[in-house]
Amino acid sequence: MPRITRRAALVTALAAATAFSLAPAAASDNAARGAHDPTSLFSADVATYNVYLGATLDPLFTATSPQELVRLAGEVYAGVEATNFPERAGAIADQIAGHDPEVVGLQEVALWEKGPLGGQLQVTYDFLDLLLDELAERGHPYRAVATNWNFDGTLPISATEQVRFRDRDVIIVRADLPSPLLRVTNPRSGTYGAVLEIPTAIPGLTFQSPRGWSTVDVGLFGASFRFANTHLEASGPAAIRNAQATELAGLLETSPLRTVLVGDLNSRPADTAGAYGILTGAGLSDAWLATGGDPATGFTAGQSATLLDENRLRSRIDYVLAGTGVRAVTTEIIGDEEADRTVPTGFWPSDHAGVVSRLRFTR
């Protein structure tokens, strides 16, 4: 729904509720009934988007010597510069602003720093700040309310320079709604107990790939729910990803509120014994399927590392999952059309597409 319609409905709801509390009974009943469709009081628009860290780290793990590792790290960072997140942030902001969800879960919200070997590092790309700035410029301000930090590594990229990469997942919410309409409380985050270790051919060098989760409790006029965001392990044995999904399912099971989970699960719907099956088996329904999405489409992952090739989305691993008392009524894939590519270069906004869903809550 366009922003002005959605926001107007919420503001009208607030006005009707205020009238109801202040006016005589008969008049307030009429105001509450006539202001708008009351079902909008019990709905929320949510989204998930993996914004792509800018390059694949996989080449680093193939290095057979320190010298080769430096060369490969330099190539990875050059890839980050080439995929130009400042330009891509505008395209991602266009997609989010065009649907105006109240709550969004972001993954691969990279923080890149560079500096001289042994010296002070300076931020070169803060994906969160860049995206929030682009949203604000479009008149659609958002704010970050919960963050979990994942991979963190520093490597030399030449004989004189080093780079640090930190990965995070972030929950953002609309910043233009007054607190009576949108309240966010109880931010929590954590790291999964199951962590992928990636050995290399370089003696004594092993990489670790921690992953985590974040949650916030959302009060959106007439509805309250716990919103969770995650990015499960993409590489290594499936047992690690499955253990993370099991841990997450246990965390969500303890929620006193209705639950909405979004994120990149790195697990396809056919993975019934894996992460997808673990989470849907724990009572979470797949919004794409629940709203009539074709099981054979809805692809969200697979664009090339350069983001410049033809559309290569071939798998569905990014989801909005709804718990008991939450019903998805619409779901849409975003950032997957030719018209969504950046100007002037023509990048895909990310190597993933996003997912936006309208959810309705029982009273």
Short mmCIF file of N, CA, C and O in Angstrom, two decimals, residues 24 27 59 91 120 134 143 149 151 169 211 301 361-362:
data_model
loop_
_atom_site.label_atom_id
_atom_site.label_comp_id
_atom_site.label_asym_id
_atom_site.label_seq_id
_atom_site.Cartn_x
_atom_site.Cartn_y
_atom_site.Cartn_z
N PRO A 24 -18.76 11.35 24.38
CA PRO A 24 -19.86 10.56 24.92
C PRO A 24 -19.98 9.25 24.16
O PRO A 24 -19.57 9.13 23.02
N ALA A 27 -21.55 9.08 20.47
CA ALA A 27 -20.72 9.76 19.47
C ALA A 27 -19.41 9.03 19.25
O ALA A 27 -18.93 8.91 18.12
N PRO A 59 36.97 -16.78 -1.76
CA PRO A 59 38.37 -16.94 -2.21
C PRO A 59 39.38 -16.89 -1.07
O PRO A 59 40.45 -17.51 -1.17
N ALA A 91 18.94 2.17 -4.77
CA ALA A 91 17.99 1.24 -5.37
C ALA A 91 17.26 0.44 -4.29
O ALA A 91 16.06 0.18 -4.40
N GLN A 120 45.64 3.54 12.21
CA GLN A 120 44.23 3.77 12.47
C GLN A 120 43.38 3.43 11.26
O GLN A 120 43.69 3.84 10.14
N GLU A 134 19.72 7.31 2.48
CA GLU A 134 18.96 7.27 1.23
C GLU A 134 17.46 7.22 1.51
O GLU A 134 16.66 7.86 0.81
N ARG A 143 14.80 4.09 11.48
CA ARG A 143 15.85 4.08 12.51
C ARG A 143 16.15 2.63 12.89
O ARG A 143 15.28 1.76 12.82
N TRP A 149 25.90 -8.71 15.68
CA TRP A 149 27.16 -8.73 14.94
C TRP A 149 27.58 -10.16 14.66
O TRP A 149 27.47 -11.03 15.52
N PHE A 151 30.36 -12.07 11.54
CA PHE A 151 31.78 -12.20 11.18
C PHE A 151 32.52 -10.88 11.40
O PHE A 151 32.01 -9.80 11.12
N ASP A 169 23.40 -8.00 11.20
CA ASP A 169 22.00 -8.00 10.81
C ASP A 169 21.32 -6.92 11.64
O ASP A 169 21.60 -6.77 12.83
N ARG A 211 27.18 -16.54 13.57
CA ARG A 211 25.90 -16.00 13.09
C ARG A 211 25.02 -15.71 14.30
O ARG A 211 25.21 -16.27 15.37
N ALA A 301 17.36 -15.48 -4.39
CA ALA A 301 18.82 -15.52 -4.27
C ALA A 301 19.46 -16.05 -5.54
O ALA A 301 18.86 -16.86 -6.27
N PHE A 361 -3.34 -9.59 12.37
CA PHE A 361 -3.24 -10.20 13.69
C PHE A 361 -4.64 -10.42 14.29
O PHE A 361 -5.53 -9.58 14.15
N THR A 362 -4.80 -11.55 14.95
CA THR A 362 -6.03 -11.77 15.68
C THR A 362 -6.03 -10.91 16.92
O THR A 362 -4.97 -10.53 17.45
#
